[in-house]
Short mmCIF file of C-alpha atoms and ligand atoms in Angstrom, two decimals:
data_model
loop_
_atom_site.label_atom_id
_atom_site.label_comp_id
_atom_site.label_asym_id
_atom_site.label_seq_id
_atom_site.Cartn_x
_atom_site.Cartn_y
_atom_site.Cartn_z
CA MET A 1 103.42 95.78 126.42
CA ASP A 2 102.02 97.50 123.33
CA LYS A 3 98.33 96.64 123.54
CA LYS A 4 96.92 98.71 120.70
CA TYR A 5 96.06 97.23 117.35
CA TYR A 6 94.94 99.04 114.19
CA ILE A 7 93.65 96.99 111.26
CA THR A 8 92.11 98.09 107.96
CA THR A 9 90.38 96.55 104.97
CA PRO A 10 90.61 98.11 101.52
CA ILE A 11 87.96 100.75 100.98
CA TYR A 12 85.65 99.27 98.35
CA TYR A 13 84.55 100.90 95.11
CA PRO A 14 80.79 101.50 95.34
CA SER A 15 80.45 100.96 91.61
CA GLY A 16 78.09 98.02 92.10
CA SER A 17 76.97 95.62 94.85
CA LEU A 18 79.78 93.77 96.57
CA HIS A 19 79.98 90.01 96.02
CA ILE A 20 81.14 87.22 98.29
CA GLY A 21 84.76 87.67 97.14
CA HIS A 22 84.79 91.23 98.49
CA CYS A 23 83.31 89.95 101.74
CA TYR A 24 86.23 87.61 102.32
CA CYS A 25 88.59 90.42 103.28
CA THR A 26 86.13 92.15 105.58
CA VAL A 27 85.16 88.92 107.36
CA ALA A 28 88.83 87.93 107.74
CA ALA A 29 89.72 91.40 109.09
CA ASP A 30 86.74 91.23 111.43
CA SER A 31 87.86 87.89 112.83
CA ILE A 32 91.37 89.29 113.40
CA ALA A 33 89.95 92.42 115.07
CA ARG A 34 87.68 90.31 117.30
CA TYR A 35 90.56 87.98 118.09
CA LYS A 36 92.79 90.87 119.17
CA ARG A 37 89.98 92.25 121.35
CA LEU A 38 89.64 88.81 122.94
CA ARG A 39 93.35 89.03 123.75
CA GLY A 40 92.88 92.38 125.47
CA TYR A 41 94.05 94.73 122.72
CA ASP A 42 92.59 98.17 122.25
CA VAL A 43 91.54 97.70 118.62
CA LYS A 44 90.66 100.14 115.85
CA PHE A 45 89.15 98.43 112.86
CA LEU A 46 88.41 100.52 109.79
CA THR A 47 86.59 99.88 106.56
CA GLY A 48 84.87 102.18 104.09
CA THR A 49 84.28 103.16 100.50
CA ASP A 50 86.46 104.63 97.76
CA GLU A 51 83.97 106.84 96.01
CA HIS A 52 85.81 108.99 93.49
CA GLY A 53 87.23 108.28 90.07
CA GLN A 54 86.44 107.93 86.43
CA LYS A 55 84.74 104.55 86.78
CA ILE A 56 82.12 105.85 89.24
CA GLU A 57 81.61 108.99 87.16
CA GLU A 58 80.92 106.87 84.07
CA LYS A 59 78.59 104.50 85.95
CA ALA A 60 76.57 107.39 87.39
CA LYS A 61 76.27 108.98 83.95
CA ALA A 62 75.02 105.71 82.48
CA ALA A 63 72.45 105.46 85.30
CA GLY A 64 71.32 109.07 84.71
CA VAL A 65 72.10 110.25 88.25
CA THR A 66 74.79 112.38 89.88
CA PRO A 67 77.86 110.51 91.16
CA ILE A 68 76.94 111.19 94.79
CA GLU A 69 73.37 109.96 94.25
CA TYR A 70 74.81 106.88 92.62
CA VAL A 71 77.21 106.04 95.45
CA ASP A 72 74.86 106.98 98.31
CA ASN A 73 72.55 104.21 97.32
CA ILE A 74 75.27 101.57 97.01
CA VAL A 75 77.02 102.63 100.21
CA THR A 76 73.78 102.13 102.16
CA GLY A 77 73.72 98.56 100.84
CA ILE A 78 77.37 97.97 101.77
CA LYS A 79 76.79 99.19 105.33
CA GLN A 80 73.81 96.84 105.63
CA LEU A 81 75.88 93.98 104.27
CA TRP A 82 78.52 94.48 106.97
CA LYS A 83 75.79 94.51 109.65
CA TYR A 84 74.40 91.34 108.20
CA LEU A 85 77.82 89.66 108.38
CA LYS A 86 78.28 90.87 111.98
CA ILE A 87 81.27 93.05 111.12
CA THR A 88 82.52 95.04 114.11
CA ASN A 89 84.24 97.95 112.37
CA ASP A 90 84.80 100.99 114.59
CA ASP A 91 84.23 103.44 111.80
CA PHE A 92 83.21 103.53 108.16
CA LEU A 93 85.05 106.08 106.08
CA ARG A 94 83.62 107.45 102.86
CA THR A 95 86.16 109.32 100.78
CA THR A 96 83.47 111.89 99.94
CA GLU A 97 83.32 112.99 103.58
CA GLU A 98 84.71 116.41 104.46
CA ARG A 99 87.01 115.04 107.18
CA HIS A 100 88.81 113.12 104.44
CA GLU A 101 88.62 115.50 101.45
CA LYS A 102 89.96 118.48 103.37
CA ILE A 103 93.06 116.58 104.51
CA VAL A 104 93.75 115.06 101.08
CA GLN A 105 93.82 118.59 99.67
CA LYS A 106 96.28 119.63 102.36
CA ILE A 107 98.45 116.56 101.69
CA PHE A 108 98.54 117.35 97.97
CA THR A 109 99.50 120.97 98.63
CA LYS A 110 102.19 120.02 101.13
CA LEU A 111 103.81 117.55 98.73
CA TYR A 112 103.66 120.15 95.96
CA GLU A 113 105.18 122.85 98.12
CA GLN A 114 108.05 120.65 99.21
CA GLY A 115 108.78 119.70 95.59
CA ASP A 116 107.71 116.04 95.66
CA ILE A 117 104.82 116.83 93.30
CA TYR A 118 105.48 118.76 90.08
CA LYS A 119 103.45 119.67 87.00
CA GLY A 120 103.95 117.97 83.63
CA GLU A 121 102.03 116.22 80.91
CA TYR A 122 100.98 112.62 80.98
CA GLU A 123 100.78 110.52 77.89
CA GLY A 124 100.20 106.84 78.32
CA LYS A 125 97.71 104.09 78.96
CA TYR A 126 95.05 104.06 81.67
CA CYS A 127 92.90 101.20 82.91
CA THR A 128 89.65 102.73 84.20
CA PRO A 129 88.30 99.66 86.09
CA CYS A 130 91.61 99.41 88.01
CA GLU A 131 92.12 103.20 88.03
CA SER A 132 95.75 102.59 87.14
CA PHE A 133 98.42 103.93 84.80
CA TRP A 134 100.60 101.63 82.69
CA THR A 135 103.61 102.04 80.48
CA GLU A 136 103.66 100.38 77.05
CA THR A 137 106.12 97.74 78.29
CA GLN A 138 103.97 96.82 81.28
CA LEU A 139 100.92 95.99 79.15
CA VAL A 140 100.22 92.35 78.36
CA ASP A 141 99.06 91.92 74.77
CA GLY A 142 98.20 95.62 74.81
CA LYS A 143 95.81 95.13 77.76
CA CYS A 144 95.87 95.88 81.50
CA PRO A 145 98.27 93.41 83.16
CA ASP A 146 96.09 93.30 86.31
CA CYS A 147 92.61 92.69 84.93
CA GLY A 148 93.20 91.95 81.24
CA ARG A 149 90.79 94.66 80.08
CA GLU A 150 91.23 97.33 77.41
CA VAL A 151 93.27 100.38 78.38
CA LYS A 152 92.67 103.93 77.09
CA LEU A 153 95.27 106.29 75.66
CA VAL A 154 95.37 109.31 77.97
CA LYS A 155 97.10 112.58 77.14
CA GLU A 156 96.56 115.40 79.60
CA GLU A 157 98.24 118.00 81.76
CA SER A 158 98.96 116.33 85.09
CA TYR A 159 100.78 116.60 88.34
CA PHE A 160 103.40 113.93 89.02
CA PHE A 161 104.68 112.50 92.25
CA LYS A 162 108.46 111.88 92.36
CA LEU A 163 108.33 108.17 92.95
CA SER A 164 111.77 107.81 91.34
CA LYS A 165 113.29 109.77 94.23
CA TYR A 166 112.49 106.82 96.49
CA GLN A 167 114.05 104.09 94.34
CA ASP A 168 116.83 103.33 96.84
CA LYS A 169 114.55 103.46 99.86
CA LEU A 170 112.15 101.05 98.17
CA GLU A 171 114.94 98.64 97.29
CA ASP A 172 116.18 98.80 100.84
CA LEU A 173 112.68 98.24 102.28
CA PHE A 174 111.95 95.28 100.04
CA THR A 175 115.37 93.72 100.55
CA ASN A 176 115.81 94.15 104.27
CA ASN A 177 112.33 94.11 105.76
CA THR A 178 110.78 90.71 105.29
CA TYR A 179 107.86 91.49 107.62
CA PHE A 180 106.39 94.43 105.68
CA VAL A 181 104.83 92.48 102.79
CA GLN A 182 103.16 89.13 103.37
CA PRO A 183 103.05 86.43 102.08
CA ASP A 184 106.77 86.66 101.31
CA ALA A 185 106.37 85.57 97.68
CA ARG A 186 104.58 88.89 97.07
CA ARG A 187 107.56 90.84 98.38
CA LYS A 188 109.85 89.11 95.90
CA GLU A 189 107.35 89.66 93.09
CA MET A 190 107.17 93.41 93.79
CA LEU A 191 110.94 93.71 94.13
CA ASN A 192 111.77 91.84 90.93
CA ASN A 193 108.89 92.96 88.69
CA PHE A 194 108.33 96.55 89.73
CA ILE A 195 111.15 97.96 91.84
CA LYS A 196 114.35 96.57 90.32
CA PRO A 197 113.37 97.59 86.75
CA GLY A 198 113.15 101.18 88.13
CA VAL A 199 110.08 103.00 89.45
CA GLN A 200 108.79 105.90 87.39
CA ASP A 201 107.19 109.11 88.58
CA LEU A 202 103.49 108.68 89.13
CA CYS A 203 100.72 110.79 87.66
CA VAL A 204 98.68 112.05 90.64
CA SER A 205 96.05 114.32 89.14
CA ARG A 206 93.54 114.08 86.30
CA THR A 207 91.81 116.73 84.23
CA SER A 208 89.67 114.69 81.85
CA PHE A 209 86.92 114.04 84.40
CA LYS A 210 85.50 115.90 87.39
CA TRP A 211 84.50 113.35 90.01
CA GLY A 212 87.38 113.64 92.44
CA ILE A 213 88.82 115.83 95.15
CA PRO A 214 89.78 119.16 93.53
CA VAL A 215 93.43 120.23 93.70
CA ASP A 216 92.70 123.47 95.52
CA PHE A 217 95.45 125.55 93.92
CA ASP A 218 94.82 124.50 90.31
CA GLU A 219 91.27 124.47 89.06
CA GLY A 220 90.39 121.63 86.70
CA HIS A 221 92.69 119.07 88.36
CA VAL A 222 91.30 116.38 90.63
CA VAL A 223 93.49 114.17 92.84
CA TYR A 224 94.29 110.77 91.34
CA VAL A 225 92.05 108.26 93.04
CA TRP A 226 94.80 106.10 94.61
CA LEU A 227 96.44 109.03 96.41
CA ASP A 228 92.96 109.98 97.64
CA ALA A 229 92.08 106.38 98.58
CA LEU A 230 95.28 105.34 100.36
CA SER A 231 95.17 108.47 102.51
CA ASN A 232 91.99 107.16 104.14
CA TYR A 233 94.10 105.02 106.45
CA ILE A 234 95.45 108.17 108.13
CA THR A 235 92.65 110.70 107.63
CA PHE A 236 90.37 108.35 109.55
CA LEU A 237 92.65 108.73 112.57
CA GLY A 238 92.55 112.50 112.34
CA TYR A 239 95.92 112.92 110.63
CA ASP A 240 96.64 116.49 109.64
CA VAL A 241 99.72 117.77 107.85
CA ASP A 242 100.86 120.04 110.69
CA GLU A 243 99.37 118.74 113.89
CA GLN A 244 98.38 115.21 114.84
CA SER A 245 95.29 114.15 116.76
CA ASP A 246 95.65 111.97 119.86
CA LYS A 247 93.94 109.18 117.98
CA PHE A 248 96.58 109.32 115.25
CA LYS A 249 99.43 109.39 117.77
CA LYS A 250 97.94 106.43 119.57
CA TYR A 251 97.06 104.09 116.72
CA TRP A 252 99.50 104.88 113.92
CA PRO A 253 101.53 103.07 112.59
CA CYS A 254 98.86 100.69 111.45
CA ASP A 255 99.48 97.07 112.43
CA LEU A 256 97.90 95.55 109.37
CA HIS A 257 96.49 96.62 106.02
CA LEU A 258 94.64 93.51 104.91
CA ILE A 259 94.06 93.70 101.15
CA GLY A 260 93.58 91.51 98.08
CA LYS A 261 96.54 90.43 95.97
CA ASP A 262 95.60 92.70 93.05
CA ILE A 263 96.23 95.91 94.98
CA ILE A 264 99.53 95.02 96.64
CA ARG A 265 101.51 97.29 94.30
CA PHE A 266 99.56 100.38 95.36
CA HIS A 267 99.89 99.56 99.04
CA THR A 268 103.52 98.51 99.13
CA ILE A 269 105.13 100.80 96.53
CA TYR A 270 103.03 103.98 96.20
CA TRP A 271 101.81 104.18 99.79
CA PRO A 272 105.26 103.97 101.46
CA CYS A 273 106.58 106.69 99.14
CA PHE A 274 103.65 109.01 99.95
CA LEU A 275 104.23 108.39 103.65
CA TRP A 276 107.99 108.97 103.41
CA SER A 277 107.27 112.19 101.65
CA LEU A 278 104.90 113.23 104.45
CA GLY A 279 107.39 112.16 107.11
CA VAL A 280 104.97 109.58 108.48
CA GLU A 281 106.02 106.11 109.66
CA LEU A 282 105.10 103.17 107.42
CA PRO A 283 102.39 100.67 108.38
CA LYS A 284 103.90 97.62 110.01
CA GLN A 285 102.51 95.11 107.55
CA VAL A 286 100.54 94.75 104.34
CA PHE A 287 99.05 91.31 103.85
CA GLY A 288 97.83 90.53 100.31
CA HIS A 289 95.40 87.65 100.45
CA PRO A 290 94.59 85.34 97.54
CA TRP A 291 91.22 85.44 95.78
CA LEU A 292 87.98 83.55 96.06
CA LEU A 293 86.89 81.98 92.79
CA THR A 294 83.60 80.39 91.79
CA GLY A 295 84.63 76.88 90.87
CA ASP A 296 87.86 77.60 88.96
CA ASP A 297 86.74 80.93 87.54
CA LYS A 298 87.02 84.59 88.48
CA MET A 299 83.61 85.89 89.59
CA SER A 300 82.12 88.16 86.98
CA LYS A 301 78.71 89.44 86.03
CA SER A 302 79.31 88.63 82.38
CA LYS A 303 80.01 84.98 83.25
CA GLY A 304 76.90 84.93 85.43
CA ASN A 305 78.78 83.20 88.25
CA VAL A 306 78.66 85.91 90.90
CA ILE A 307 77.64 84.78 94.39
CA TYR A 308 76.28 87.32 96.88
CA ALA A 309 76.78 86.99 100.62
CA ASP A 310 73.23 88.00 101.58
CA ASP A 311 71.76 85.15 99.49
CA LEU A 312 74.04 82.70 101.28
CA VAL A 313 73.25 84.14 104.70
CA ASP A 314 69.51 83.85 104.02
CA LEU A 315 69.95 80.18 103.22
CA PHE A 316 72.61 79.05 105.67
CA GLY A 317 72.91 81.69 108.40
CA VAL A 318 75.66 84.19 109.05
CA ASP A 319 78.10 81.94 110.90
CA ALA A 320 77.96 79.27 108.22
CA VAL A 321 78.97 81.88 105.66
CA ARG A 322 81.71 83.31 107.87
CA PHE A 323 82.98 79.80 108.54
CA TYR A 324 83.08 78.93 104.87
CA LEU A 325 84.88 82.14 103.95
CA LEU A 326 87.47 81.85 106.69
CA ASN A 327 88.26 78.29 105.66
CA ALA A 328 88.01 78.85 101.93
CA ILE A 329 91.30 80.61 101.38
CA PRO A 330 94.24 78.67 102.67
CA PHE A 331 97.11 81.01 103.46
CA ALA A 332 98.73 81.43 100.06
CA ASN A 333 96.44 79.90 97.41
CA ASP A 334 93.21 81.03 95.83
CA GLY A 335 90.09 79.49 97.30
CA THR A 336 86.84 78.44 95.74
CA ILE A 337 83.16 78.72 96.58
CA THR A 338 80.00 77.09 95.25
CA TYR A 339 76.66 76.44 96.94
CA ASP A 340 77.46 72.71 97.02
CA LEU A 341 80.77 73.28 98.77
CA VAL A 342 79.13 75.48 101.40
CA ILE A 343 76.46 72.83 102.05
CA ASP A 344 79.05 70.05 102.41
CA ARG A 345 81.07 72.09 104.89
CA VAL A 346 78.05 73.13 106.95
CA ASN A 347 76.85 69.54 107.16
CA SER A 348 80.15 67.88 107.94
CA GLU A 349 81.78 70.34 110.28
CA LEU A 350 79.17 72.68 111.70
CA ALA A 351 76.14 70.39 111.97
CA ASN A 352 78.01 67.13 112.64
CA THR A 353 81.26 67.84 114.43
CA LEU A 354 80.26 70.95 116.39
CA GLY A 355 76.45 70.88 116.54
CA ASN A 356 76.10 67.21 117.43
CA LEU A 357 78.77 67.38 120.10
CA VAL A 358 77.09 70.26 121.90
CA GLN A 359 73.61 68.81 121.59
CA ARG A 360 74.61 65.30 122.68
CA THR A 361 76.60 66.54 125.66
CA ILE A 362 73.91 68.89 126.96
CA SER A 363 71.21 66.27 126.44
CA MET A 364 73.20 63.71 128.44
CA GLY A 365 73.87 66.27 131.18
CA ASN A 366 70.15 66.99 131.43
CA LYS A 367 69.12 63.36 131.22
CA TYR A 368 71.57 61.91 133.72
CA PHE A 369 72.10 64.79 136.16
CA ASP A 370 69.19 67.19 135.68
CA GLY A 371 71.60 69.61 134.04
CA LYS A 372 73.82 69.99 137.12
CA VAL A 373 77.33 68.79 136.32
CA SER A 374 80.49 69.26 138.36
CA ASN A 375 83.88 67.59 138.43
CA LYS A 376 83.74 64.35 140.43
CA LYS A 377 87.42 63.74 139.53
CA VAL A 378 87.07 60.05 138.83
CA SER A 379 89.73 60.04 136.15
CA GLU A 380 90.94 57.39 133.75
CA ASP A 381 93.95 57.27 131.44
CA VAL A 382 91.97 58.43 128.44
CA ASP A 383 91.32 61.76 130.18
CA THR A 384 94.95 62.84 130.33
CA ASP A 385 95.47 63.25 126.58
CA PHE A 386 92.05 64.83 126.21
CA ILE A 387 92.68 67.43 128.91
CA ASN A 388 96.15 68.15 127.53
CA LEU A 389 94.60 68.75 124.14
CA ILE A 390 92.10 71.23 125.63
CA ASN A 391 94.88 73.00 127.50
CA GLY A 392 97.11 73.24 124.44
CA LEU A 393 94.45 74.80 122.23
CA ASP A 394 94.76 78.41 123.36
CA LYS A 395 98.47 78.53 122.50
CA LYS A 396 97.98 76.76 119.18
CA VAL A 397 95.30 79.23 118.12
CA GLU A 398 97.52 82.09 119.21
CA ASN A 399 100.43 80.77 117.13
CA CYS A 400 98.23 80.51 114.05
CA MET A 401 96.72 83.96 114.51
CA GLU A 402 100.13 85.51 115.11
CA ASP A 403 100.80 85.32 111.38
CA TYR A 404 97.16 85.37 110.29
CA HIS A 405 96.74 81.69 109.42
CA ILE A 406 93.03 81.94 110.18
CA SER A 407 91.93 78.68 108.59
CA ASP A 408 94.66 76.86 110.55
CA ALA A 409 93.39 78.41 113.79
CA LEU A 410 89.91 77.09 112.99
CA ALA A 411 91.38 73.70 112.11
CA GLU A 412 93.02 73.53 115.56
CA ILE A 413 89.67 74.21 117.26
CA PHE A 414 87.98 71.57 115.13
CA THR A 415 90.69 69.06 116.00
CA VAL A 416 89.67 69.42 119.65
CA LEU A 417 85.97 69.22 118.75
CA ARG A 418 86.60 66.02 116.81
CA ALA A 419 88.66 64.66 119.71
CA SER A 420 85.70 65.44 121.98
CA ASN A 421 83.40 63.36 119.80
CA LYS A 422 85.96 60.57 119.92
CA TYR A 423 86.14 60.93 123.70
CA ILE A 424 82.40 60.25 123.82
CA ASP A 425 82.89 57.13 121.69
CA ASP A 426 85.80 55.98 123.87
CA THR A 427 84.15 56.59 127.23
CA THR A 428 80.64 55.40 126.20
CA PRO A 429 78.60 57.49 128.68
CA TRP A 430 75.37 55.62 127.81
CA ILE A 431 76.97 52.40 129.13
CA LEU A 432 78.31 54.12 132.26
CA ALA A 433 74.79 55.43 132.87
CA LYS A 434 73.47 51.91 133.27
CA ASP A 435 75.80 51.20 136.19
CA GLU A 436 74.89 52.81 139.53
CA ALA A 437 78.54 52.51 140.67
CA LYS A 438 79.82 54.49 137.70
CA GLN A 439 77.76 57.66 138.26
CA ASP A 440 80.75 59.72 139.40
CA ARG A 441 82.80 58.55 136.45
CA LEU A 442 79.91 59.45 134.15
CA GLU A 443 79.68 62.92 135.64
CA THR A 444 83.47 63.38 135.27
CA VAL A 445 83.23 62.44 131.60
CA LEU A 446 80.43 64.94 130.99
CA TYR A 447 82.33 67.58 132.95
CA ASN A 448 85.42 67.08 130.76
CA LEU A 449 83.28 67.36 127.65
CA LEU A 450 81.67 70.55 128.88
CA GLU A 451 85.07 72.05 129.62
CA SER A 452 86.14 71.24 126.08
CA ILE A 453 82.95 72.79 124.67
CA ARG A 454 83.41 75.86 126.86
CA VAL A 455 87.03 76.45 125.77
CA CYS A 456 86.31 75.76 122.09
CA GLY A 457 83.19 77.93 122.31
CA SER A 458 85.24 80.83 123.70
CA LEU A 459 87.94 80.51 121.08
CA LEU A 460 85.31 80.40 118.33
CA LEU A 461 84.09 83.88 119.26
CA PRO A 462 86.21 85.82 116.71
CA PHE A 463 85.17 83.55 113.87
CA LEU A 464 81.60 82.43 114.65
CA PRO A 465 80.35 85.10 117.07
CA ASP A 466 76.68 84.10 117.21
CA THR A 467 77.47 80.41 117.61
CA SER A 468 79.97 81.11 120.35
CA CYS A 469 77.36 83.12 122.30
CA GLU A 470 74.72 80.44 121.72
CA ILE A 471 77.03 77.71 123.03
CA HIS A 472 77.75 79.71 126.15
CA LYS A 473 74.05 80.37 126.61
CA GLN A 474 73.16 76.69 126.30
CA ILE A 475 75.82 75.60 128.78
CA ASN A 476 75.11 78.68 130.89
CA ASN A 477 78.75 79.69 131.08
CA LYS A 478 80.10 82.90 132.55
CA LYS A 479 83.78 81.94 132.74
CA THR A 480 86.34 83.50 130.42
CA ASP A 481 89.32 81.20 131.10
CA LEU A 482 90.76 79.57 128.01
CA SER A 483 92.05 76.44 129.72
CA TYR A 484 90.57 73.40 131.48
CA LEU A 485 89.29 74.30 134.96
CA GLU A 486 89.42 71.70 137.72
CA ASP A 487 86.60 73.19 139.75
CA ASN A 488 84.02 74.63 137.45
CA SER A 489 80.36 73.62 137.61
CA TYR A 490 77.48 73.69 135.18
CA GLU A 491 73.75 74.25 135.33
CA LEU A 492 72.84 73.45 131.77
CA GLY A 493 70.11 75.04 129.72
CA GLN A 494 68.09 73.29 127.03
CA PRO A 495 69.98 72.21 123.89
CA SER A 496 68.77 73.41 120.55
CA PRO A 497 70.53 72.60 117.27
CA LEU A 498 73.29 75.09 116.45
CA PHE A 499 73.15 74.21 112.76
CA GLN A 500 70.52 72.33 110.77
CA ARG A 501 71.78 69.71 108.37
CA ILE A 502 71.03 70.92 104.87
CA ASP A 503 69.42 68.59 102.37
CA LYS A 504 70.68 69.66 98.93
CA ASP A 505 67.72 68.09 97.19
CA LYS A 506 65.24 70.23 99.11
CA LEU A 507 66.93 73.49 98.15
CA ASP A 508 65.90 75.21 94.98
CA LEU A 509 69.37 76.31 93.80
N1 LIG B 1 89.06 100.85 95.94
C1 LIG B 1 90.16 99.97 95.78
C2 LIG B 1 90.89 99.78 97.09
C3 LIG B 1 91.44 101.02 97.72
S1 LIG B 1 92.19 100.70 99.25
C4 LIG B 1 92.95 102.11 99.64
C5 LIG B 1 89.65 98.63 95.27
N2 LIG B 1 88.37 98.38 95.45
S2 LIG B 1 87.62 97.04 94.95
O1 LIG B 1 86.26 97.20 95.39
O2 LIG B 1 87.84 96.86 93.54
O3 LIG B 1 88.30 95.84 95.64
C6 LIG B 1 88.36 95.78 97.05
C7 LIG B 1 89.00 94.48 97.51
O4 LIG B 1 88.21 93.37 97.13
C8 LIG B 1 90.39 94.25 96.94
O5 LIG B 1 91.27 93.92 98.00
C9 LIG B 1 90.22 93.05 96.05
O6 LIG B 1 91.36 92.22 96.03
C10 LIG B 1 89.07 92.34 96.74
N3 LIG B 1 88.40 91.36 95.89
C11 LIG B 1 87.68 91.59 94.76
N4 LIG B 1 87.27 90.37 94.26
C12 LIG B 1 87.72 89.38 95.07
C13 LIG B 1 87.59 87.99 95.10
N5 LIG B 1 86.92 87.32 94.18
N6 LIG B 1 88.14 87.32 96.14
C14 LIG B 1 88.79 87.96 97.17
N7 LIG B 1 88.94 89.28 97.17
C15 LIG B 1 88.48 90.01 96.10
O7 LIG B 1 90.45 97.87 94.76
#
């Protein structure tokens, strides 16, 4: 069985601090990476920063510093943010690192030498925030069709990549491979809006600014930022144009590029053509996730509605923020975030459903059996469905995670947690406790509950890592099985609340 798994996030522009919307992708990728590790995969998980380009050059100039001084500072903040959110990336690639720049230069030269890159003159429109070229017909009301901002007229000597050469291959890929782009609606959108009308050669160097990787055989040209940026997915693995590292041979092709919906075109049209040209296999899948909005609006500094992850973590804790993010974007639709929505979710699901269940169960175990609980096997009908539910959970989570329905996987776990609370209501342990003859039944009930908490706690690890560890600590569990065990035993620790209920009125928001 193929047990390696390579997953990437986009590399972020360090043009300003990242907001909670940016964090969505990294937290989602982290939960997938953790999930695959839990399933025994040898995982490589990469994130990083995309540090070149006109936008960064302009920002640095406005701040009165050099571009590298400008990005160094922001990148330090981004690395801290990922630590804060408990992100388990194996490496962090900066496109200003030598290991990357050197290879991008070699890639550019190779493509030039084999005739896939040629010199010409570019005249057209450029959107600096998106670092993307547009033809007159692609503009919407004269503005960038992606972000709606002003575009600039650019006229300069440039190198072009022969995208048009790959027209047929692209049509074939988008028609016959329904796995490559997900969700499927995005595949159809790319095929109908960008590929069928005919792809045009792509400008891959710039001369009107300096902050980029120099084309080493033609002074004054720097590599267009998307060719530079996309290459990170292979340079990180030690790809070289002539000889491949063991790491590259082992982990490429990438299993998943997880990205936002706005950059699907670059990843599914440009990137495959660059790879074909290099003779490198395509990544197996590109998943373009929807966006996180504040209320109904796009987050933007000018609207003053930007939410930052570290502020939320300070208030609610890291797992509450991860939980909100992972639930916020259902598979195919944009999600929304506000402080009120986070509070409601923490209170109802984390504090009530999960927190109360764990605290009540451990408290009863301590009160009635001094914390020592084993299976007395005094079963009743109500147990059968409950145990079946626990035993079915592992497979259900696996099915959801197979096609990256993360919020559905969490919903399955919470269905079992809710059923566990209902099991307490149905079996009424506090009444059993009053009857000397029902002690073994009482212990069986608590045992079943602890098994449910143990299995749910284990399956929560990829999503809520701290909470999962805390649950296992409180129930003193060392077992890794993901199904109900007949002959486990518990020596419980002391319960302490996993999540505090948040009183909106006491927060100064
Ligand atoms: N540097 C490029 C990516 C190069 S990958 C080879 C870039 N950077 S970015 O910083 O502008 O965006 C990074 C990611 O953040 C994108 O996937 C984008 O979709 C995502 N998001 C930005 N705002 C977002 C939300 N509000 N919600 C969810 N994701 C969002 O593009």
